[in-house]
Amino acid sequence: MEQVFLKPLSADAYHINPTVSADLAIAVRWVLQIQQRYYRYRCAKALEFLGFKEECASQLLTDESAVGYGGIITILDDYIAAQPPLSLDSNIAQFGQLIGLSKLEVSIFRFVLIARAWRLVFSDVRASRYYATSNDVFELVAHCIKADADEVEVALMPSSTLALCNLVTMERGGDLADQFRSLRVFDKLFANDCNPNDLLQKFSHTADTPKLKPADFPHLADAVQLMQRLLSYALAERQTGVNFLLYGPPGTGKTELAQWLGYAVSQHVMGVSAFSGVDVHGAKSRLNALLMCQRLYAASGDRVLIFDEADDVIPSQVGITVGNNDALKMAINQLLETNATPCIWICNSIRHFDAAQLRRFNQIIKVDTPPQAVRQNIAEHYLADTGVSSSYIDALATDEHITPALLARLAQSHAAIQHTDTADKQRDFDLMLNPLLQARFGRRRRDASQTEINPAYYNTSVCMAELTRQFKQTPDLRLCLYGPPGTGKTSFAGYLAEQAQLPLVQKNASELLGSFVGETEKAIAEAFAEAEQAGAILLLDEVDTFLGKRQQAERHWQKTMTNELLAQLDQYQGALVCTTNFIEMLDPAAVRRFDFKIQLDYLTAAQAGQLFTELQQTSGLQVLLSPYQQQLATLKLTPADFAIIKRQMRVQPGDAISSDVIIQALAAEAQFRQPPTSALGFVH
């Protein structure tokens, strides 16, 4: 930085470097003003940095009357008055008017921008002791801008407009300028060509036009219609404190639904931007941007705001917050109660949200994975013109983890692979889908065509046709399927759902067990609610994980988990299928609540023989059963064993496959299921 004062011959002969800008001169005036008033802030180094000779600086420091300071400040005032009007002053005045800042708030904001721009000038503005409190800071700022120190303190509180909009925040620093922070984007207010309106637009953007329509959310029709009416009324009546919350798993269409709702009632739907210029917004900064948008659009009365990814913004019960302090919590409460522009908040989960915030929303809608019929419509909407087969679209719709967002991604990628044939295109789509599913859920996509269910290979005494008829006629039938692993319990439930033409909601332990107290119980309740809403059969796999005998429970949470599932069983009005390998481990109170307890046992000799001959045919071998019938009869085999051997044979050389090899492989699979035995005593 250039010297401000040039080669004086005496204290009266100081003149100012003509290259010094008006804002730098203002910053220097403030520094001298502070030294003039507060003796403890006088510093020879600061004066020498500005261009004063050592002798002159010493005279100023010892001048008790401060007459010398007054003369130099007058010189600065004359210099500033002779300069062209500062662009910052007009820009910041217009900016303050747009977002409703008071005159004092504009003055403080101006002080911070100039002080931060010329931090070197303030580098030695520090007391002989480190700032013990903020009182000195408020007093110094008030002296510079000719305001009351108490009013300055109020204007800089964490709950103030300056702080909440991220215009000015306070931090611990070594000198006066380092006590404040402001987004670098506001440095543009110094520019001659700055348009404050354009600057504010960086905190929001026009929301995209949605590709999905209400017809794609028939399972939420009543809630969506209500929210549309509430939004429309809020705009018409200029209501304040109107907020809505959409939550659910990623990719289920929350943002699309919010955009449609916004455009259904307004032509101006704005999204809060995730970044602004070079300032990447974290959780707190995005909240600041939302507050900025609320102030910006408060007077218009015709806009709807969409605030996406709100999970880390709303304070939580376990401290996952944007600061997690009382002032911020109170600020969010105040925002939810007083915001002038209706806002739709979007997040993935509300498990950790503070109840004090949740109760302040006008309406909360859970946007869960759509039912299969809805997924079918959405899949056809996105993929009908991509050239894939209808059977492939049907297969995607059967997988509940293939969300609308994933389908949209496939449709978006279609242009890059549109010249490939159907088989190659479906393979490319799988290459995109499977890694995503593997990363999130630990599995590839489900392909119903690869799992052919033949009821003839279920070893059960129940008549399959009669059971299917019961499912069609009795909407609240409850089954417990038990038996050894691999006997087809889970696929049996899928077969029943297919025959009854009902969707299947499948839940296993990894999806329901939570890390925190109460999470598992809540997930269990949500699973029952999801199935009931979709009119689906609920399948709880490996239910012994949740329904163990309470008298054998070692932890209190194990008992509460069983109690919650029993309570849900009593209230549930839909069809339920539970599977377990260990029915003897289930709580007796749970067992008696099932209408049928159906055992699926190992294959009979006839069933094993039939599957063996089918495997011989598939492998290109001569069908020859009689030499192997006795051995098959002695093995405890399941349909899963034959499915595994069939996959193994695919990677074997043709000349290495024989009926004897198949029998040996089946015997090995059966042996794996036997409990290991360990010898006791000495081995000779």
XYZ file of C-alpha atoms in Angstrom:
684
model
C 0.000 0.000 0.000
C 1.287 3.467 -0.878
C 2.066 6.022 1.832
C -0.845 8.294 2.604
C 1.137 11.318 3.797
C 4.082 12.547 1.690
C 7.395 14.093 2.794
C 6.314 16.698 5.311
C 8.689 19.477 6.345
C 6.717 20.107 9.512
C 3.479 19.010 11.121
C 1.645 21.844 9.382
C 3.013 20.973 5.938
C 1.552 17.466 5.577
C -0.163 16.793 2.298
C -1.886 13.659 1.039
C -0.624 11.420 -1.715
C -2.898 12.206 -4.704
C -3.098 8.521 -5.613
C -4.907 7.700 -2.379
C -8.512 6.645 -2.970
C -11.401 8.126 -1.055
C -12.155 4.871 0.763
C -8.531 4.549 1.894
C -8.614 8.135 3.137
C -11.782 7.327 5.096
C -10.084 4.287 6.663
C -7.059 6.403 7.662
C -9.360 9.056 9.124
C -10.987 6.398 11.331
C -7.590 5.184 12.566
C -6.504 8.724 13.460
C -9.902 9.425 14.976
C -9.470 6.385 17.274
C -5.941 7.458 18.273
C -7.142 10.999 18.938
C -9.900 9.858 21.315
C -8.325 6.784 22.975
C -4.797 7.187 24.250
C -4.335 3.424 24.744
C -4.628 2.909 20.987
C -1.900 5.344 19.998
C 0.914 3.593 18.171
C 4.050 5.053 16.593
C 4.332 2.139 14.198
C 0.865 2.838 12.787
C 1.710 6.501 12.245
C 5.044 5.728 10.577
C 3.262 3.225 8.319
C 1.002 6.070 7.121
C 4.052 8.215 6.233
C 4.733 10.263 9.335
C 8.357 10.850 10.214
C 9.520 9.430 13.507
C 9.842 12.856 15.116
C 6.368 13.931 14.020
C 4.856 10.621 15.127
C 6.412 11.066 18.581
C 4.963 14.579 18.836
C 1.489 13.273 18.003
C 1.707 10.460 20.532
C 2.633 12.851 23.357
C 0.205 15.594 22.374
C -2.247 15.526 25.266
C -4.461 18.195 23.731
C -4.837 16.160 20.535
C -4.660 19.406 18.541
C -2.204 17.806 16.141
C -4.589 14.957 15.381
C -7.393 17.441 14.745
C -5.392 19.302 12.142
C -4.457 16.134 10.253
C -8.057 14.887 10.332
C -9.162 18.236 8.863
C -6.683 17.763 6.014
C -8.189 14.311 5.389
C -11.731 15.691 5.464
C -10.853 18.307 2.855
C -9.200 15.661 0.676
C -12.201 13.315 0.919
C -14.622 16.136 0.103
C -12.640 16.969 -3.034
C -12.879 13.413 -4.367
C -15.680 12.130 -6.615
C -18.597 10.576 -4.721
C -17.729 7.117 -3.468
C -19.599 4.426 -5.460
C -19.801 2.347 -2.310
C -22.014 4.941 -0.646
C -24.702 4.948 -3.309
C -24.515 1.180 -3.846
C -24.726 0.304 -0.171
C -27.615 2.728 0.354
C -29.577 1.067 -2.461
C -28.595 -2.380 -1.193
C -29.782 -1.530 2.305
C -33.076 -0.228 0.983
C -33.680 -3.441 -0.981
C -33.343 -5.694 2.061
C -34.712 -3.286 4.650
C -31.567 -2.287 6.588
C -31.750 0.615 9.031
C -29.514 3.668 8.708
C -27.334 2.389 11.551
C -27.024 -1.076 9.969
C -25.962 0.493 6.661
C -23.317 2.572 8.467
C -21.915 -0.490 10.266
C -21.905 -2.533 7.054
C -20.046 0.320 5.293
C -17.509 0.527 8.130
C -16.795 -3.223 7.971
C -16.417 -3.307 4.167
C -13.919 -0.411 4.204
C -12.047 -1.731 7.245
C -11.757 -5.216 5.697
C -10.645 -3.715 2.363
C -7.826 -1.780 4.101
C -6.911 -4.245 6.842
C -3.259 -3.122 6.829
C -4.308 0.337 7.993
C -5.970 -1.227 11.031
C -3.241 -3.805 11.719
C -1.895 -1.816 14.687
C -5.260 -0.660 16.021
C -5.089 -2.761 19.133
C -4.995 -1.971 22.815
C -1.983 -2.708 24.993
C -3.937 -5.791 26.132
C -5.676 -8.402 23.970
C -9.384 -7.764 23.534
C -10.889 -9.255 26.694
C -14.457 -8.359 25.716
C -16.277 -6.981 22.692
C -17.072 -3.733 24.491
C -13.996 -2.010 23.066
C -14.997 -3.056 19.553
C -18.508 -1.643 19.856
C -17.149 1.599 21.331
C -14.542 2.044 18.594
C -17.008 1.384 15.766
C -19.562 3.711 17.347
C -16.938 6.478 17.628
C -15.926 6.106 13.968
C -19.479 6.206 12.568
C -20.772 8.673 15.206
C -23.334 6.310 16.750
C -24.268 5.031 20.191
C -22.155 2.089 21.392
C -25.129 0.248 22.913
C -27.045 0.512 19.636
C -24.033 -0.781 17.725
C -23.817 -3.755 20.089
C -27.492 -4.620 19.475
C -27.019 -4.302 15.696
C -24.117 -6.782 15.815
C -25.740 -9.441 18.005
C -25.872 -13.003 16.556
C -29.640 -12.674 16.142
C -29.394 -9.326 14.332
C -30.168 -8.759 10.664
C -26.516 -8.096 9.837
C -25.426 -11.411 11.374
C -28.301 -13.595 10.181
C -27.971 -12.366 6.586
C -24.203 -12.938 6.809
C -23.514 -9.288 5.996
C -21.382 -8.823 9.119
C -20.296 -11.497 11.556
C -17.957 -11.091 14.512
C -14.932 -13.246 15.271
C -12.053 -13.094 17.692
C -9.210 -11.133 16.144
C -5.973 -9.391 16.995
C -6.880 -5.975 15.578
C -10.061 -4.053 14.887
C -10.553 -5.151 11.255
C -9.998 -8.804 12.174
C -12.969 -8.668 14.544
C -15.341 -8.740 11.556
C -16.093 -10.983 8.586
C -18.211 -10.417 5.498
C -18.776 -12.401 2.311
C -16.298 -11.458 -0.389
C -19.109 -11.080 -2.868
C -20.042 -7.805 -1.166
C -16.704 -6.305 -2.227
C -18.450 -5.681 -5.546
C -20.318 -2.828 -3.873
C -17.123 -0.749 -4.309
C -17.395 -0.967 -8.119
C -18.783 1.878 -10.230
C -20.804 -0.532 -12.364
C -22.240 -2.568 -9.463
C -25.965 -3.193 -9.580
C -27.182 -4.133 -6.074
C -30.191 -5.897 -7.598
C -27.908 -8.180 -9.594
C -25.788 -8.782 -6.518
C -28.776 -9.955 -4.517
C -29.879 -12.277 -7.288
C -26.760 -14.343 -6.585
C -28.471 -15.618 -3.444
C -31.364 -17.114 -5.400
C -32.201 -18.516 -8.802
C -35.330 -19.191 -10.782
C -36.482 -22.728 -10.044
C -36.513 -25.204 -12.924
C -39.750 -26.162 -14.592
C -40.750 -29.576 -13.192
C -40.900 -32.601 -15.460
C -43.223 -34.545 -13.165
C -46.869 -33.648 -12.577
C -49.372 -34.322 -9.765
C -50.499 -37.382 -11.716
C -47.096 -38.873 -10.877
C -47.875 -38.571 -7.162
C -51.344 -40.133 -6.848
C -50.378 -41.645 -3.490
C -49.964 -38.075 -2.165
C -52.962 -36.548 -3.949
C -54.879 -35.375 -0.873
C -51.822 -33.880 0.845
C -50.669 -32.157 -2.365
C -54.091 -30.623 -2.994
C -54.225 -29.305 0.564
C -50.743 -27.812 0.303
C -51.652 -26.130 -2.984
C -54.703 -24.509 -1.376
C -52.695 -23.343 1.638
C -49.974 -21.864 -0.578
C -52.478 -20.066 -2.774
C -54.291 -18.590 0.234
C -51.000 -17.489 1.836
C -50.052 -15.529 -1.296
C -53.499 -14.002 -1.736
C -53.740 -12.880 1.887
C -50.032 -11.971 2.282
C -49.734 -14.285 5.281
C -46.496 -14.432 7.232
C -44.868 -17.469 8.804
C -46.040 -19.912 6.100
C -43.648 -22.853 5.692
C -43.984 -26.395 4.347
C -41.664 -29.379 4.747
C -41.187 -32.183 2.225
C -38.991 -35.043 3.377
C -38.143 -38.557 2.251
C -35.340 -40.677 0.784
C -33.104 -39.147 -1.905
C -34.443 -39.283 -5.441
C -38.141 -39.739 -4.642
C -39.204 -36.536 -6.431
C -39.329 -34.041 -3.547
C -37.753 -31.195 -5.517
C -39.943 -31.854 -8.565
C -43.042 -31.844 -6.368
C -41.977 -28.605 -4.673
C -41.372 -26.951 -8.044
C -44.787 -28.017 -9.340
C -46.510 -26.748 -6.212
C -44.693 -23.437 -6.474
C -45.553 -22.873 -10.126
C -49.147 -23.976 -9.525
C -49.722 -20.847 -7.402
C -47.087 -18.371 -8.614
C -45.175 -17.394 -11.734
C -42.114 -16.562 -9.655
C -40.620 -19.585 -7.904
C -37.131 -19.013 -6.533
C -34.614 -21.502 -5.203
C -32.106 -20.485 -2.558
C -28.693 -20.783 -4.189
C -26.153 -23.209 -2.797
C -23.292 -20.830 -3.604
C -22.706 -17.193 -4.377
C -19.705 -16.210 -6.450
C -16.558 -17.506 -4.785
C -18.253 -17.967 -1.413
C -19.322 -21.588 -1.107
C -22.276 -21.789 1.251
C -22.112 -24.247 4.082
C -25.082 -24.937 6.294
C -25.016 -21.610 8.106
C -24.285 -19.602 4.973
C -27.220 -21.193 3.142
C -29.460 -20.218 6.018
C -28.060 -16.694 5.724
C -28.916 -16.763 2.016
C -32.477 -17.827 2.839
C -32.842 -14.917 5.256
C -31.454 -12.590 2.586
C -34.045 -13.887 0.088
C -36.829 -13.460 2.620
C -35.899 -9.813 3.052
C -35.379 -9.277 -0.670
C -38.772 -10.657 -1.709
C -40.789 -9.548 1.333
C -42.387 -6.612 -0.470
C -43.272 -8.438 -3.693
C -45.887 -10.781 -2.242
C -45.971 -12.963 -5.366
C -43.049 -15.334 -4.880
C -42.524 -18.814 -3.454
C -39.135 -19.897 -2.122
C -37.733 -23.435 -2.282
C -35.023 -24.268 0.245
C -33.472 -27.616 -0.710
C -31.101 -29.787 1.372
C -32.309 -28.310 4.662
C -31.158 -31.314 6.749
C -28.078 -29.618 8.183
C -29.708 -26.213 8.667
C -32.520 -26.959 11.097
C -31.060 -27.515 14.603
C -31.173 -31.099 15.781
C -31.559 -32.846 19.082
C -28.072 -34.379 18.885
C -26.079 -31.336 17.892
C -25.918 -31.716 14.103
C -26.531 -28.000 13.678
C -25.170 -24.876 12.126
C -23.584 -23.708 15.333
C -26.102 -25.233 17.720
C -26.425 -22.137 19.884
C -29.488 -20.634 21.456
C -29.310 -17.457 19.380
C -29.386 -19.396 16.111
C -32.193 -21.636 17.324
C -34.221 -18.578 18.266
C -33.459 -17.010 14.892
C -34.810 -20.034 13.025
C -37.906 -20.066 15.204
C -38.414 -16.397 14.423
C -37.897 -17.024 10.701
C -40.485 -19.814 10.647
C -42.979 -17.550 12.395
C -42.399 -14.259 10.573
C -41.127 -14.968 7.036
C -43.073 -12.881 4.526
C -42.495 -15.178 1.537
C -43.955 -18.723 1.681
C -41.150 -21.265 1.733
C -41.009 -24.992 0.910
C -38.225 -26.713 2.844
C -36.838 -30.011 1.491
C -34.758 -32.606 3.338
C -34.066 -36.334 3.328
C -34.806 -37.151 6.956
C -36.364 -35.541 10.019
C -35.214 -38.149 12.528
C -32.845 -35.761 14.279
C -34.850 -32.548 13.947
C -35.788 -30.521 16.975
C -39.505 -30.747 17.699
C -39.588 -26.997 18.346
C -38.893 -26.407 14.649
C -41.107 -29.183 13.282
C -44.225 -27.892 15.025
C -43.831 -24.517 13.304
C -44.409 -25.888 9.795
C -47.900 -25.463 8.364
C -47.789 -28.897 6.730
C -45.306 -31.767 6.573
C -45.457 -34.302 3.736
C -43.391 -37.468 3.595
C -42.417 -38.150 -0.020
C -41.476 -41.802 0.175
C -40.637 -44.275 -2.572
C -43.761 -44.376 -4.757
C -45.848 -47.567 -4.916
C -45.082 -49.934 -7.774
C -48.006 -48.762 -9.920
C -46.791 -45.180 -9.629
C -43.197 -46.204 -10.345
C -44.488 -47.955 -13.466
C -46.084 -44.730 -14.732
C -42.978 -42.674 -13.968
C -40.708 -45.247 -15.658
C -42.864 -45.178 -18.774
C -42.903 -41.368 -18.700
C -39.113 -41.157 -18.701
C -38.109 -44.218 -20.747
C -40.926 -44.865 -23.230
C -39.053 -43.042 -26.008
C -35.567 -44.313 -25.215
C -35.857 -47.527 -27.195
C -35.656 -50.004 -24.313
C -38.158 -52.844 -24.166
C -41.392 -52.691 -22.217
C -40.275 -55.718 -20.200
C -37.133 -53.827 -19.168
C -39.241 -50.859 -18.048
C -41.471 -53.240 -16.104
C -38.425 -54.761 -14.420
C -37.144 -51.330 -13.352
C -40.560 -50.456 -11.926
C -40.554 -53.549 -9.710
C -37.393 -52.404 -7.908
C -38.399 -49.965 -5.164
C -34.876 -48.550 -4.945
C -34.926 -47.286 -8.528
C -36.304 -43.845 -7.747
C -37.701 -41.178 -10.094
C -34.359 -39.353 -9.915
C -32.497 -42.418 -11.209
C -35.031 -42.843 -14.004
C -34.590 -39.186 -14.931
C -30.821 -39.710 -15.024
C -31.243 -42.601 -17.452
C -33.482 -40.518 -19.697
C -30.947 -37.695 -19.602
C -28.176 -40.085 -20.672
C -30.224 -41.499 -23.527
C -28.962 -38.948 -26.060
C -25.389 -40.192 -25.667
C -26.313 -43.828 -26.437
C -29.351 -43.390 -28.679
C -27.701 -45.044 -31.670
C -27.153 -48.386 -29.929
C -29.578 -51.278 -30.257
C -32.043 -52.275 -27.529
C -29.898 -54.936 -25.867
C -26.809 -52.710 -25.741
C -28.835 -49.771 -24.464
C -30.300 -51.846 -21.644
C -26.839 -53.112 -20.785
C -25.543 -49.495 -20.689
C -28.436 -48.457 -18.463
C -27.552 -51.323 -16.108
C -23.930 -50.192 -16.099
C -25.153 -46.834 -14.807
C -27.729 -48.180 -12.374
C -25.950 -51.071 -10.705
C -22.953 -49.176 -9.268
C -25.322 -46.578 -7.815
C -27.515 -49.249 -6.236
C -24.448 -51.148 -5.031
C -23.057 -48.026 -3.377
C -26.304 -47.106 -1.615
C -27.971 -50.448 -0.915
C -25.241 -53.057 -1.372
C -26.912 -54.855 -4.273
C -27.581 -54.721 -7.998
C -31.015 -54.053 -9.412
C -33.631 -56.728 -9.036
C -34.571 -58.580 -12.200
C -37.754 -60.541 -11.786
C -37.166 -62.347 -15.077
C -34.091 -64.024 -13.616
C -36.011 -65.432 -10.661
C -38.552 -67.874 -11.945
C -40.727 -69.071 -9.100
C -42.133 -72.566 -9.445
C -44.563 -73.331 -6.610
C -44.055 -77.044 -7.198
C -40.662 -76.785 -5.497
C -41.947 -75.428 -2.174
C -42.157 -78.265 0.330
C -45.134 -77.184 2.389
C -48.399 -78.789 3.359
C -50.374 -75.657 2.461
C -52.316 -75.505 -0.785
C -50.768 -72.671 -2.797
C -53.937 -71.951 -4.775
C -56.022 -71.740 -1.615
C -53.503 -69.462 0.081
C -53.463 -67.163 -2.939
C -57.254 -67.022 -2.878
C -57.161 -66.143 0.819
C -54.793 -63.257 0.118
C -57.158 -61.871 -2.490
C -60.206 -62.140 -0.223
C -58.720 -61.361 3.198
C -56.941 -57.985 3.195
C -55.390 -58.388 6.656
C -54.043 -61.956 6.514
C -50.896 -62.567 8.584
C -48.440 -65.347 7.800
C -45.278 -66.552 9.458
C -43.062 -68.569 7.095
C -40.383 -70.558 8.844
C -37.893 -73.206 7.923
C -34.225 -73.786 7.039
C -32.276 -71.245 4.970
C -32.725 -71.571 1.207
C -36.155 -73.201 1.274
C -37.733 -70.208 -0.466
C -39.441 -68.236 2.293
C -38.705 -64.807 0.849
C -39.464 -65.824 -2.739
C -42.645 -67.520 -1.473
C -43.816 -64.119 -0.186
C -43.006 -62.581 -3.563
C -44.930 -65.313 -5.333
C -47.980 -64.722 -3.141
C -47.862 -60.988 -3.854
C -47.569 -61.659 -7.577
C -50.474 -64.096 -7.598
C -52.638 -61.797 -5.495
C -51.651 -58.861 -7.755
C -50.556 -56.803 -4.783
C -47.357 -54.761 -4.387
C -44.762 -56.042 -1.931
C -42.963 -53.836 0.603
C -39.921 -55.756 1.820
C -37.971 -54.726 4.917
C -34.998 -56.422 6.509
C -32.884 -55.802 9.580
C -30.404 -53.438 7.910
C -33.247 -51.130 6.886
C -35.009 -51.057 10.247
C -32.340 -51.278 12.945
C -31.207 -47.818 14.056
C -28.123 -46.562 15.867
C -29.938 -44.373 18.392
C -32.557 -45.156 21.002
C -36.030 -45.080 19.477
C -34.882 -45.138 15.841
C -35.734 -48.812 15.311
C -39.211 -48.405 16.765
C -39.826 -45.405 14.525
C -38.566 -47.281 11.434
C -40.854 -50.229 12.248
C -43.854 -47.902 12.523
C -42.923 -46.235 9.226
C -42.647 -49.623 7.478
C -46.195 -50.559 8.502
C -47.482 -47.122 7.482
C -45.753 -47.366 4.089
C -47.276 -50.774 3.332
C -50.737 -49.710 4.493
C -50.638 -46.551 2.392
C -49.554 -48.488 -0.704
C -52.109 -51.253 -0.150
C -49.184 -53.676 -0.236
C -48.161 -56.906 1.422
C -45.555 -56.133 4.065
C -42.689 -58.632 4.196
C -40.478 -58.557 7.307
C -37.485 -60.742 6.555
C -35.637 -62.511 9.389
C -38.255 -61.286 11.857
C -36.581 -63.072 14.771
C -34.263 -60.036 14.839
C -37.187 -57.922 16.077
C -39.501 -60.402 17.801
C -37.201 -62.241 20.177
C -38.495 -63.539 23.482
C -38.680 -60.620 25.872
C -37.854 -62.722 28.915
C -34.504 -63.528 27.293
C -33.717 -59.928 26.306
C -30.474 -58.588 27.774
C -31.129 -54.920 26.963
C -34.134 -52.698 27.539
C -34.184 -51.547 23.906
C -34.650 -55.166 22.786
C -37.873 -55.339 24.776
C -39.163 -51.989 23.498
C -38.428 -53.075 19.912
C -40.518 -56.239 20.388
C -43.267 -54.247 22.108
C -43.427 -51.784 19.220
C -43.729 -54.560 16.632
C -46.468 -56.269 18.649
C -48.351 -52.969 18.886
C -48.052 -52.464 15.132
C -49.295 -56.010 14.507
C -52.426 -55.219 16.511
C -53.119 -51.982 14.599
C -52.098 -53.005 11.081
C -54.976 -53.486 8.636
C -53.005 -54.906 5.707
C -51.488 -58.241 4.695
C -48.305 -59.299 6.490
C -45.711 -61.976 5.793
C -42.850 -62.615 8.226
C -39.980 -65.029 7.635
C -37.606 -66.640 10.097
C -35.183 -69.523 10.290
C -35.811 -69.879 14.029
C -39.487 -69.801 14.933
C -38.638 -71.181 18.370
C -36.868 -67.877 19.123
C -39.975 -65.755 18.541
C -41.880 -64.255 21.447
C -44.993 -66.401 22.139
C -47.164 -63.283 22.070
C -46.014 -62.661 18.508
C -46.487 -66.248 17.325
C -50.126 -66.322 18.392
C -50.837 -63.158 16.357
C -50.163 -64.943 13.039
C -53.164 -66.479 11.282
C -50.989 -69.213 9.754
C -47.582 -70.559 10.696
C -46.319 -72.236 7.512
C -43.215 -74.373 7.454
C -41.123 -74.581 4.297
C -38.960 -77.665 4.671
C -36.152 -79.300 2.716
C -37.061 -80.657 -0.697
C -38.710 -84.038 -0.901
C -36.899 -86.761 -2.829
C -39.261 -86.266 -5.772
C -38.719 -82.499 -5.832
C -34.945 -82.910 -5.596
C -35.036 -85.453 -8.412
C -37.034 -83.129 -10.655
C -34.657 -80.205 -10.077
C -31.696 -82.540 -10.672
C -33.008 -83.626 -14.069
C -33.684 -79.981 -15.004
C -30.089 -79.155 -14.096
C -28.846 -82.048 -16.238
C -30.826 -80.727 -19.188
C -29.565 -77.174 -18.654
C -25.966 -78.453 -18.563
C -26.407 -80.492 -21.766
C -26.089 -83.828 -19.970
C -28.028 -87.012 -20.526
C -31.039 -87.139 -18.221
C -30.275 -89.999 -15.889
C -31.886 -89.977 -12.463
C -32.043 -93.546 -11.119
C -28.324 -93.918 -10.210
C -28.568 -90.808 -8.076
C -32.021 -91.104 -6.503
C -30.852 -92.694 -3.272
C -28.097 -90.137 -2.771
C -30.459 -87.257 -3.477
C -32.928 -88.659 -0.962
C -30.313 -88.647 1.808
C -29.196 -85.039 1.216
C -31.061 -82.159 2.819
C -31.388 -79.929 -0.205
C -33.173 -76.664 -0.910
C -34.139 -74.860 -4.124
C -31.345 -72.377 -3.353
C -28.773 -75.192 -3.560
C -29.770 -75.992 -7.129
C -29.749 -72.292 -8.057
C -26.183 -71.985 -6.717
C -24.974 -75.084 -8.605
C -26.584 -73.785 -11.778
C -24.525 -70.596 -11.472
C -21.394 -72.601 -10.722
C -21.847 -74.733 -13.836
C -21.919 -71.626 -16.008
C -18.240 -70.960 -15.319
C -17.094 -74.592 -15.658
C -15.631 -75.937 -18.911
C -18.170 -78.084 -20.742
C -16.084 -81.238 -20.510
C -15.699 -80.786 -16.730
C -19.446 -80.973 -16.072
C -21.022 -84.319 -15.303
C -23.845 -85.705 -13.177
C -21.305 -86.907 -10.630
C -19.812 -83.407 -10.401
C -23.288 -81.959 -9.820
C -24.016 -84.495 -7.056
C -20.712 -83.706 -5.361
C -21.406 -79.987 -5.530
C -24.898 -80.477 -4.069
C -23.496 -82.576 -1.244
C -20.941 -79.844 -0.495
C -23.665 -77.177 -0.340
C -25.732 -79.345 1.999
C -22.688 -79.906 4.198
C -22.130 -76.153 4.573
C -25.450 -75.861 6.380
C -24.563 -78.434 9.011
C -23.452 -76.914 12.319
C -19.694 -77.288 12.862
C -18.621 -79.881 15.390
C -15.484 -79.547 17.462
C -13.748 -82.421 19.231
C -13.185 -82.162 22.965
C -10.145 -83.554 24.694
C -6.818 -84.610 23.225
C -6.161 -85.373 19.586
C -3.915 -88.399 19.016
